[in-house]
mmCIF file with all atom_site columns, C-alpha atoms in Angstrom:
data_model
loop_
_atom_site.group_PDB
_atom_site.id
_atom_site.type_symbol
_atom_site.label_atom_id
_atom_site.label_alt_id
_atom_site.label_comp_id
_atom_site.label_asym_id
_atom_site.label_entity_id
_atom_site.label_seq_id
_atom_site.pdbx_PDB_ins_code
_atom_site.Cartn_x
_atom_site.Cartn_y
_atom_site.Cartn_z
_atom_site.occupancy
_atom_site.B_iso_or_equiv
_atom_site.pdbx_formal_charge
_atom_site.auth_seq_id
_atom_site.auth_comp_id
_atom_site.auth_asym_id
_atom_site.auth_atom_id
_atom_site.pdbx_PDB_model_num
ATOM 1   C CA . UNK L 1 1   ? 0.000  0.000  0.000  1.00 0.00 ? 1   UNK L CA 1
ATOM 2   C CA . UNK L 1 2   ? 1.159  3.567  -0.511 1.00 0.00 ? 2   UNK L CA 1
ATOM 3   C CA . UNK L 1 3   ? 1.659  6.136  1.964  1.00 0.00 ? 3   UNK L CA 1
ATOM 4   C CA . UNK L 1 4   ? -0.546 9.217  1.944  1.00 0.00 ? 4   UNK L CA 1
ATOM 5   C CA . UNK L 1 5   ? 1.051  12.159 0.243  1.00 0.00 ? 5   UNK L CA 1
ATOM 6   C CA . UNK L 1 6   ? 1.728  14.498 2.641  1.00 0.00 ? 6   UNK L CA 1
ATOM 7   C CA . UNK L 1 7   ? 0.490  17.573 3.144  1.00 0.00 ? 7   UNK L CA 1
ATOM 8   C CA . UNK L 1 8   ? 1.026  20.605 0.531  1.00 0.00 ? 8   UNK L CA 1
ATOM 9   C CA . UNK L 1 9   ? 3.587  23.460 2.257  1.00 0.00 ? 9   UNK L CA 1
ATOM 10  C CA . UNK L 1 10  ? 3.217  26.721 0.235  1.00 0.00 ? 10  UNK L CA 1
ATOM 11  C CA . UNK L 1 11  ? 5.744  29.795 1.272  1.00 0.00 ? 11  UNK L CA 1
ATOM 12  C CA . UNK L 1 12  ? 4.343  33.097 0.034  1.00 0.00 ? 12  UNK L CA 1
ATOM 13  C CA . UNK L 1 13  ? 6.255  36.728 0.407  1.00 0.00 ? 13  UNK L CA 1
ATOM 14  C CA . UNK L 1 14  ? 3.819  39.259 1.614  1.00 0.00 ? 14  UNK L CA 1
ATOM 15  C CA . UNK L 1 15  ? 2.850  42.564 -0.370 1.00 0.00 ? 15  UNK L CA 1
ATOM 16  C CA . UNK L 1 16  ? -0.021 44.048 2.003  1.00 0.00 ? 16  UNK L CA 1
ATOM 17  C CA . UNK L 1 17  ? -0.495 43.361 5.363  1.00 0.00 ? 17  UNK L CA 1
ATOM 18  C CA . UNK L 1 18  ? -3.245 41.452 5.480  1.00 0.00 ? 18  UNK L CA 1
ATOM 19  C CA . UNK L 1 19  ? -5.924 39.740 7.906  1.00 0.00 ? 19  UNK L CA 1
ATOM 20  C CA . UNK L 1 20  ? -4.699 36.877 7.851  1.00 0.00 ? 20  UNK L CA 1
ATOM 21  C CA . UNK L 1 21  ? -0.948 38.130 8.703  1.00 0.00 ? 21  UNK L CA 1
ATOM 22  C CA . UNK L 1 22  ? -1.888 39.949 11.651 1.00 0.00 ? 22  UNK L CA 1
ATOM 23  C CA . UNK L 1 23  ? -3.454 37.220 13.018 1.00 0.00 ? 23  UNK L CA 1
ATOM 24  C CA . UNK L 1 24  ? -0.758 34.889 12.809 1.00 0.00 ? 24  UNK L CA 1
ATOM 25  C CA . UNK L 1 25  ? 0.931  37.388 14.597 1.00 0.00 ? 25  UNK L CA 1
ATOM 26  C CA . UNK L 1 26  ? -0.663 38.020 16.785 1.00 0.00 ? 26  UNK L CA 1
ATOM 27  C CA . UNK L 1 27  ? -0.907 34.494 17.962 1.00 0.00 ? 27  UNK L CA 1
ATOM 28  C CA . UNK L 1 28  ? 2.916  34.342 18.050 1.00 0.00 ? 28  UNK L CA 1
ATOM 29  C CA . UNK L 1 29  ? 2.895  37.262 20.165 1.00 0.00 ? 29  UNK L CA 1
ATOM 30  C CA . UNK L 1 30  ? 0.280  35.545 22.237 1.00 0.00 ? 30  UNK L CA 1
ATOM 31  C CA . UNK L 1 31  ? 2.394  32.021 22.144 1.00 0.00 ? 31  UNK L CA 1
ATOM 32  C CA . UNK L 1 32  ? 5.657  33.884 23.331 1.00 0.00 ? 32  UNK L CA 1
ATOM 33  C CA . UNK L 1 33  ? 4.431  36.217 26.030 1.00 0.00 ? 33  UNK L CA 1
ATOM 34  C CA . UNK L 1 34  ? 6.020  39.531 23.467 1.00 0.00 ? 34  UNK L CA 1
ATOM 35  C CA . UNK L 1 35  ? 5.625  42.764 25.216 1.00 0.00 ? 35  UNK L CA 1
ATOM 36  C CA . UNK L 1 36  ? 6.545  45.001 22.424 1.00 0.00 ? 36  UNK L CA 1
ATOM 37  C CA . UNK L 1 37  ? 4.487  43.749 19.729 1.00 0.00 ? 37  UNK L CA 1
ATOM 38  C CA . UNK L 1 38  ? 4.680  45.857 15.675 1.00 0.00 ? 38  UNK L CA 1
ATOM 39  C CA . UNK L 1 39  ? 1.496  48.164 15.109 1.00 0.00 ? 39  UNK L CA 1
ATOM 40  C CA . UNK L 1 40  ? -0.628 47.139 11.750 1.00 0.00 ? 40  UNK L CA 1
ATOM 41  C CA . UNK L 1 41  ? 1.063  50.031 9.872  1.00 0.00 ? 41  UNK L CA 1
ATOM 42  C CA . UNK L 1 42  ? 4.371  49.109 11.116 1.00 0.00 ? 42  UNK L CA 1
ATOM 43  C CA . UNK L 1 43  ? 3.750  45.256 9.772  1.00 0.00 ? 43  UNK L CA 1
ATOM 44  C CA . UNK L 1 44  ? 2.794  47.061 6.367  1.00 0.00 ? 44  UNK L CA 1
ATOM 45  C CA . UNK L 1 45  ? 6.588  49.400 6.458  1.00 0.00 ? 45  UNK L CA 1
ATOM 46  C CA . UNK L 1 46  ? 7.807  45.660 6.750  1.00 0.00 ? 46  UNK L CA 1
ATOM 47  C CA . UNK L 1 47  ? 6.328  44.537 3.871  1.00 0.00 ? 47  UNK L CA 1
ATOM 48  C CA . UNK L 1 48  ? 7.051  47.642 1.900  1.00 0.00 ? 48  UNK L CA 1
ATOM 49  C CA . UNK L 1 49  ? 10.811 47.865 2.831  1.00 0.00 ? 49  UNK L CA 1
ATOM 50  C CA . UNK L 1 50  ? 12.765 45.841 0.200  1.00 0.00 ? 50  UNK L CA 1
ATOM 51  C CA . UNK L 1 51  ? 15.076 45.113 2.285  1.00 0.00 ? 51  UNK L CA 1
ATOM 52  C CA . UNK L 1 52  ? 13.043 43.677 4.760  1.00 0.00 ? 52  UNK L CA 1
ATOM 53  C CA . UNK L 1 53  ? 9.392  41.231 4.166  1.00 0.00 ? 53  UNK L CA 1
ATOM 54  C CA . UNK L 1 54  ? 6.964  38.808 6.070  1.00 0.00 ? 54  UNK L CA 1
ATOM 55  C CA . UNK L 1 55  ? 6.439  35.259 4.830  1.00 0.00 ? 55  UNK L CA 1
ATOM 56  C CA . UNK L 1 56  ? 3.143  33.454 5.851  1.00 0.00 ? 56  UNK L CA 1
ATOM 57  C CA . UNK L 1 57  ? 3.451  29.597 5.612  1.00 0.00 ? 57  UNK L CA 1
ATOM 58  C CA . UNK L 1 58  ? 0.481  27.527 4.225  1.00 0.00 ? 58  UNK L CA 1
ATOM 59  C CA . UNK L 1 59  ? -0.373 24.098 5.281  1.00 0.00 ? 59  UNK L CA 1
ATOM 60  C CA . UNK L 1 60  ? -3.319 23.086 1.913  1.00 0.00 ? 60  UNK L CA 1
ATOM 61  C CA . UNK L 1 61  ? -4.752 26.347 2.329  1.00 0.00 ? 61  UNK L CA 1
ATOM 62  C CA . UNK L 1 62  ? -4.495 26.986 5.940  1.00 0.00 ? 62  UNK L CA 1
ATOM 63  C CA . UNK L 1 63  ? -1.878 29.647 7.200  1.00 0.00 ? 63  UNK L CA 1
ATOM 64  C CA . UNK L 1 64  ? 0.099  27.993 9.321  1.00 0.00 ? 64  UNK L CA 1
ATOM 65  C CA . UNK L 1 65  ? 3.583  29.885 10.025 1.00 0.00 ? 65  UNK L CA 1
ATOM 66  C CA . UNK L 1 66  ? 4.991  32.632 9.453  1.00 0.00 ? 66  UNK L CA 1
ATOM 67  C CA . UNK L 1 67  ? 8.665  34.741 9.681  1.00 0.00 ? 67  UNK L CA 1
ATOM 68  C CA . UNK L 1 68  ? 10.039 38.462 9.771  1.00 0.00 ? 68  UNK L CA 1
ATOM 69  C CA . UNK L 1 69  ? 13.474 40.114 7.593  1.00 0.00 ? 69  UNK L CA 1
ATOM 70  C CA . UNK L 1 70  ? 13.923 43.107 9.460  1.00 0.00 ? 70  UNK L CA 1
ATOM 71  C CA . UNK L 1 71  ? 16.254 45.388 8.043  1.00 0.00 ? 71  UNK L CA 1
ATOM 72  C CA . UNK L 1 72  ? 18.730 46.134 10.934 1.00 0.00 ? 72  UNK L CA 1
ATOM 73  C CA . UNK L 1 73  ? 19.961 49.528 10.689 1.00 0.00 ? 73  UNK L CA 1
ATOM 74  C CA . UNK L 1 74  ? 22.359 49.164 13.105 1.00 0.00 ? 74  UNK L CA 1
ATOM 75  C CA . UNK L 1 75  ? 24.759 46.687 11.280 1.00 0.00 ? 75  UNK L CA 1
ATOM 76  C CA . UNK L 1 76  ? 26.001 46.935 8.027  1.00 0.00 ? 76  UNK L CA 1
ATOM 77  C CA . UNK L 1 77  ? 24.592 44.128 5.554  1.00 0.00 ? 77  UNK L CA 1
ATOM 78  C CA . UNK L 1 78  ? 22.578 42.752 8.436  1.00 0.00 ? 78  UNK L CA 1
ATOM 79  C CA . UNK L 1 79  ? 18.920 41.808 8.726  1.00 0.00 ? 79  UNK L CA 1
ATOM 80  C CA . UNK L 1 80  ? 17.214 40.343 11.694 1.00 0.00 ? 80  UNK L CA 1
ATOM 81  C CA . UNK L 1 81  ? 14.839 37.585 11.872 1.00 0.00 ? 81  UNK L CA 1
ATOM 82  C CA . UNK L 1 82  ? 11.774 37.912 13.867 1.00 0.00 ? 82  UNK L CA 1
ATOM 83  C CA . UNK L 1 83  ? 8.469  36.305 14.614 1.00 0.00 ? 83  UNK L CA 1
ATOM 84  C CA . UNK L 1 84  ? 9.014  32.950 13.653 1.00 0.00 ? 84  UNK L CA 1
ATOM 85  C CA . UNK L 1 85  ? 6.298  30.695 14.561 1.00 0.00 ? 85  UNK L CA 1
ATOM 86  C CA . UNK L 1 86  ? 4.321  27.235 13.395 1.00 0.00 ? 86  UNK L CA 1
ATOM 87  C CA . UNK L 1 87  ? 1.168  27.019 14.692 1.00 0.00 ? 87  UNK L CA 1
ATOM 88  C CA . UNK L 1 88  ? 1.305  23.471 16.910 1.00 0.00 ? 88  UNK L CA 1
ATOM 89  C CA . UNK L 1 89  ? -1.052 21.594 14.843 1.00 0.00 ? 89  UNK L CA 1
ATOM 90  C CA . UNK L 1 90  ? 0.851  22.261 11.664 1.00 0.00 ? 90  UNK L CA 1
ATOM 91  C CA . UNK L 1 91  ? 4.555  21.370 13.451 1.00 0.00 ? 91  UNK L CA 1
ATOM 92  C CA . UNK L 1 92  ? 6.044  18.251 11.544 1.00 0.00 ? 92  UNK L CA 1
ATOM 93  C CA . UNK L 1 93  ? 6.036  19.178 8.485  1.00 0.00 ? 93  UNK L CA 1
ATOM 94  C CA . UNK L 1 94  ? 9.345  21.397 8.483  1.00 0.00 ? 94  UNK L CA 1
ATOM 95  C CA . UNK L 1 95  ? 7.321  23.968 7.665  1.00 0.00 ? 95  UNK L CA 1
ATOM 96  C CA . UNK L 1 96  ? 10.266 26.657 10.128 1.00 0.00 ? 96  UNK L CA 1
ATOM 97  C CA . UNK L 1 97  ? 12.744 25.130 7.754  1.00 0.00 ? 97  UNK L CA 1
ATOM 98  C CA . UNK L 1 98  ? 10.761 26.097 4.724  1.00 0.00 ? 98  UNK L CA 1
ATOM 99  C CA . UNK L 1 99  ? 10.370 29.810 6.516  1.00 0.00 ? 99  UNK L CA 1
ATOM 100 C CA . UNK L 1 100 ? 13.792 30.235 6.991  1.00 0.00 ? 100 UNK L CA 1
ATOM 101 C CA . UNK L 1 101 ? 15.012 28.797 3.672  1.00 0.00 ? 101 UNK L CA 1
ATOM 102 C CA . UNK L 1 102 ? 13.009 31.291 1.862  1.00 0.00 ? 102 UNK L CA 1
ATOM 103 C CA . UNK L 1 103 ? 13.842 34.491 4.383  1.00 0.00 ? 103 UNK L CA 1
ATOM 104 C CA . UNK L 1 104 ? 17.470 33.425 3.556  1.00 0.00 ? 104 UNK L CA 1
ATOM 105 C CA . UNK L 1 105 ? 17.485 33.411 0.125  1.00 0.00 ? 105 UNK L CA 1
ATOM 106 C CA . UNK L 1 106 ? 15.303 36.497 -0.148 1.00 0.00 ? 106 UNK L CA 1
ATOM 107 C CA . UNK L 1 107 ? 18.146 38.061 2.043  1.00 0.00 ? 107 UNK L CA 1
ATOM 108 C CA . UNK L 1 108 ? 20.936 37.048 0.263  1.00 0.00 ? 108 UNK L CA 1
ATOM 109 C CA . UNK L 1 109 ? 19.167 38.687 -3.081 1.00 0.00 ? 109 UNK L CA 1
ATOM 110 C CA . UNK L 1 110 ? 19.275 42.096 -1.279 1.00 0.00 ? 110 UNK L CA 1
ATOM 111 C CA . UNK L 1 111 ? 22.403 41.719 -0.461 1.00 0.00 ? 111 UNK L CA 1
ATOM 112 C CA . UNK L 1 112 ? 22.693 41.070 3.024  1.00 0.00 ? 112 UNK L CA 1
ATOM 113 C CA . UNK L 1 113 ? 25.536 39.168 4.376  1.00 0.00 ? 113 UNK L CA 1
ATOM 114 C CA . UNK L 1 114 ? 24.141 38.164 8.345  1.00 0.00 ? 114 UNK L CA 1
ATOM 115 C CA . UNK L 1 115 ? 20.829 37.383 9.426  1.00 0.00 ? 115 UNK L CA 1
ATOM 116 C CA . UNK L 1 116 ? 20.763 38.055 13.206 1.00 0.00 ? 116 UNK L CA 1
ATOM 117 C CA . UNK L 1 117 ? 17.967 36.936 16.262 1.00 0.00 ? 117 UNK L CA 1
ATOM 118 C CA . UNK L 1 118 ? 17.276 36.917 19.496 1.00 0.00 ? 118 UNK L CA 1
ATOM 119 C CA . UNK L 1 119 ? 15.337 34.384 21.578 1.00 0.00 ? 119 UNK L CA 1
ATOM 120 C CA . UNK L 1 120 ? 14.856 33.524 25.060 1.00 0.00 ? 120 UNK L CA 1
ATOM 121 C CA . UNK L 1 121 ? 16.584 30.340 27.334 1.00 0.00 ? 121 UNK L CA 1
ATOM 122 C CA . UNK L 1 122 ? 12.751 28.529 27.452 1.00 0.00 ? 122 UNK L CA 1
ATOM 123 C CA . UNK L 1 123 ? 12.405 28.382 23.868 1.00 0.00 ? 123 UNK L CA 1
ATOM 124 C CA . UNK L 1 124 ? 14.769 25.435 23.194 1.00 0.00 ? 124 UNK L CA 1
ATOM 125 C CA . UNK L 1 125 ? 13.314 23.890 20.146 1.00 0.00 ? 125 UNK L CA 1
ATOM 126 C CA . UNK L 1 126 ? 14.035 27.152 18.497 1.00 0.00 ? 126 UNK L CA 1
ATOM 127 C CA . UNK L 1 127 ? 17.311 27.116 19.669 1.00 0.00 ? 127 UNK L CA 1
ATOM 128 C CA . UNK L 1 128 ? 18.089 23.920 18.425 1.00 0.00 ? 128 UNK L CA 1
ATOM 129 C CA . UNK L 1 129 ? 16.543 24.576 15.057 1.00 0.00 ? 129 UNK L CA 1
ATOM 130 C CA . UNK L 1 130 ? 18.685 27.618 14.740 1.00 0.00 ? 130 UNK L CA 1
ATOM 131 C CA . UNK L 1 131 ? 21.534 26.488 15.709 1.00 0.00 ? 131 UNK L CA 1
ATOM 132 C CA . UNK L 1 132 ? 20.734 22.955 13.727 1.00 0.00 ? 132 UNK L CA 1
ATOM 133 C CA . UNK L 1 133 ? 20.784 25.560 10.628 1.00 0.00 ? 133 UNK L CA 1
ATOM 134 C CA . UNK L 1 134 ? 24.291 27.412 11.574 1.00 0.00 ? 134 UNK L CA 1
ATOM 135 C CA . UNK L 1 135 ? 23.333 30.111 13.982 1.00 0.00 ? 135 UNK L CA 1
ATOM 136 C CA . UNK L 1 136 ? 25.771 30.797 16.407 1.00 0.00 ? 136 UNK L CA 1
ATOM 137 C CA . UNK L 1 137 ? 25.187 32.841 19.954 1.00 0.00 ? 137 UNK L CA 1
ATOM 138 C CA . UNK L 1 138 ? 26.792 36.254 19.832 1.00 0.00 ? 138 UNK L CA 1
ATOM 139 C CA . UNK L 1 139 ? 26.725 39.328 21.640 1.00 0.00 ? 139 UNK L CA 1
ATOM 140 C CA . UNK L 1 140 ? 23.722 41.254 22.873 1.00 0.00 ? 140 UNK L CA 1
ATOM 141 C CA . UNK L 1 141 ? 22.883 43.737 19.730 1.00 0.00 ? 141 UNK L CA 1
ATOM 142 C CA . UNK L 1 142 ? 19.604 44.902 20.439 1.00 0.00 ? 142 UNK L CA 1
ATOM 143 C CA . UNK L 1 143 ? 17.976 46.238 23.571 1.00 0.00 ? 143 UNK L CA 1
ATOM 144 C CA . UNK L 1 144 ? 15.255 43.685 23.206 1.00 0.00 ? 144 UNK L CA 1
ATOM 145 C CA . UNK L 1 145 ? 14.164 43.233 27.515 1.00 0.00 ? 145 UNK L CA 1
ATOM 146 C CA . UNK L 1 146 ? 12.740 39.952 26.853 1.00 0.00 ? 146 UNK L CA 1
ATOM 147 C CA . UNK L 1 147 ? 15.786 38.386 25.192 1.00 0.00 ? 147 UNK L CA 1
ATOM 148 C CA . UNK L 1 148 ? 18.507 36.233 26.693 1.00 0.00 ? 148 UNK L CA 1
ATOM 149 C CA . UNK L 1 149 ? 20.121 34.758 23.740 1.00 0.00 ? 149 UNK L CA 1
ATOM 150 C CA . UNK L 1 150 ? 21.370 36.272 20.653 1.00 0.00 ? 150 UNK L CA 1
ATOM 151 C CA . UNK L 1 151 ? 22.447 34.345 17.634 1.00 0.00 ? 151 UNK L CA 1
ATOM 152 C CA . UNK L 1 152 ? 23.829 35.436 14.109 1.00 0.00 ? 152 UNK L CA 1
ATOM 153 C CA . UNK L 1 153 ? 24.263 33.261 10.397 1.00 0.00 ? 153 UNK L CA 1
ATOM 154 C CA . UNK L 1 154 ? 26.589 34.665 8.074  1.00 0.00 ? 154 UNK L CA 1
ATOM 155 C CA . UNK L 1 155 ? 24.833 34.245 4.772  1.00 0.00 ? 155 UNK L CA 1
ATOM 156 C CA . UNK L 1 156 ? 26.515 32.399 2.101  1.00 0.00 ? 156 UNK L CA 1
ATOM 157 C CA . UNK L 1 157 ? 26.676 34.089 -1.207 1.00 0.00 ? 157 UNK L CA 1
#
């Protein structure tokens, strides 16, 4: 007998800042405890900024993930991922991986060279999944009060 097929994954690049987004968001904001959480119209600078962009994850045609570029001003060539989060009934289907692998190669096309992020200690399935990917720890860059951990990727071209 064959196995079921699994599950279509479908990664799509933002343009507008849609319902959809900011809910998605707003349950990752909800999942993580975030205190300082992006405004609508600062979601929709996101998407505008070419050198930054939001990617929603679709599981059939459910969203079910999603991922920040952030342009980081601060550091030359640098962007900064944010908001990554799989909703728990879609986890298994690598769908972070397929997040990640499209933030990265969106980044590398606008020339960025690191991808930076910060976490916290509890969250240690991200941790492993970033560091599983070749994020290293680093030094504290942002003045993020929730983070405790802060990890960089230099991007190969």
């Amino acid at each position: 007998m064959s196995q079921p097929k699994p599950p279509a994954v479908r990664i799509v690049r933002l343009t507008e800042a849609t319902e959809k987004a900011l809910r998605i968001i707003h349950e990752y904001y909800e999942a993580v405890h975030v205190v300082k959480r992006d405004k609508p119209e600062e979601i929709q600078q996101l998407i505008d900024d070419p050198a930054s962009g939001i990617w929603l994850a679709y599981l059939e045609d459910e969203v079910a993930g999603c991922v920040v570029l952030r342009r980081l001003e601060s550091i030359p060539l640098a962007g900064e991922c944010k908001r990554l989060y799989v909703k728990p009934t879609a986890r298994g289907h690598h769908i972070a991986d397929q997040l990640l692998d499209a933030q990265e190669e969106y980044a590398r096309t606008q020339g960025l060279e690191w991808i930076y992020l910060d976490s916290y200690d509890d969250l240690k399935t991200a941790i492993a999944l970033y560091e599983k990917r070749g994020y290293e720890r680093c030094e504290r860059y942002n003045d993020n009060p929730q983070a405790t951990l802060f990890m960089r990727k230099r991007l190969d071209a």
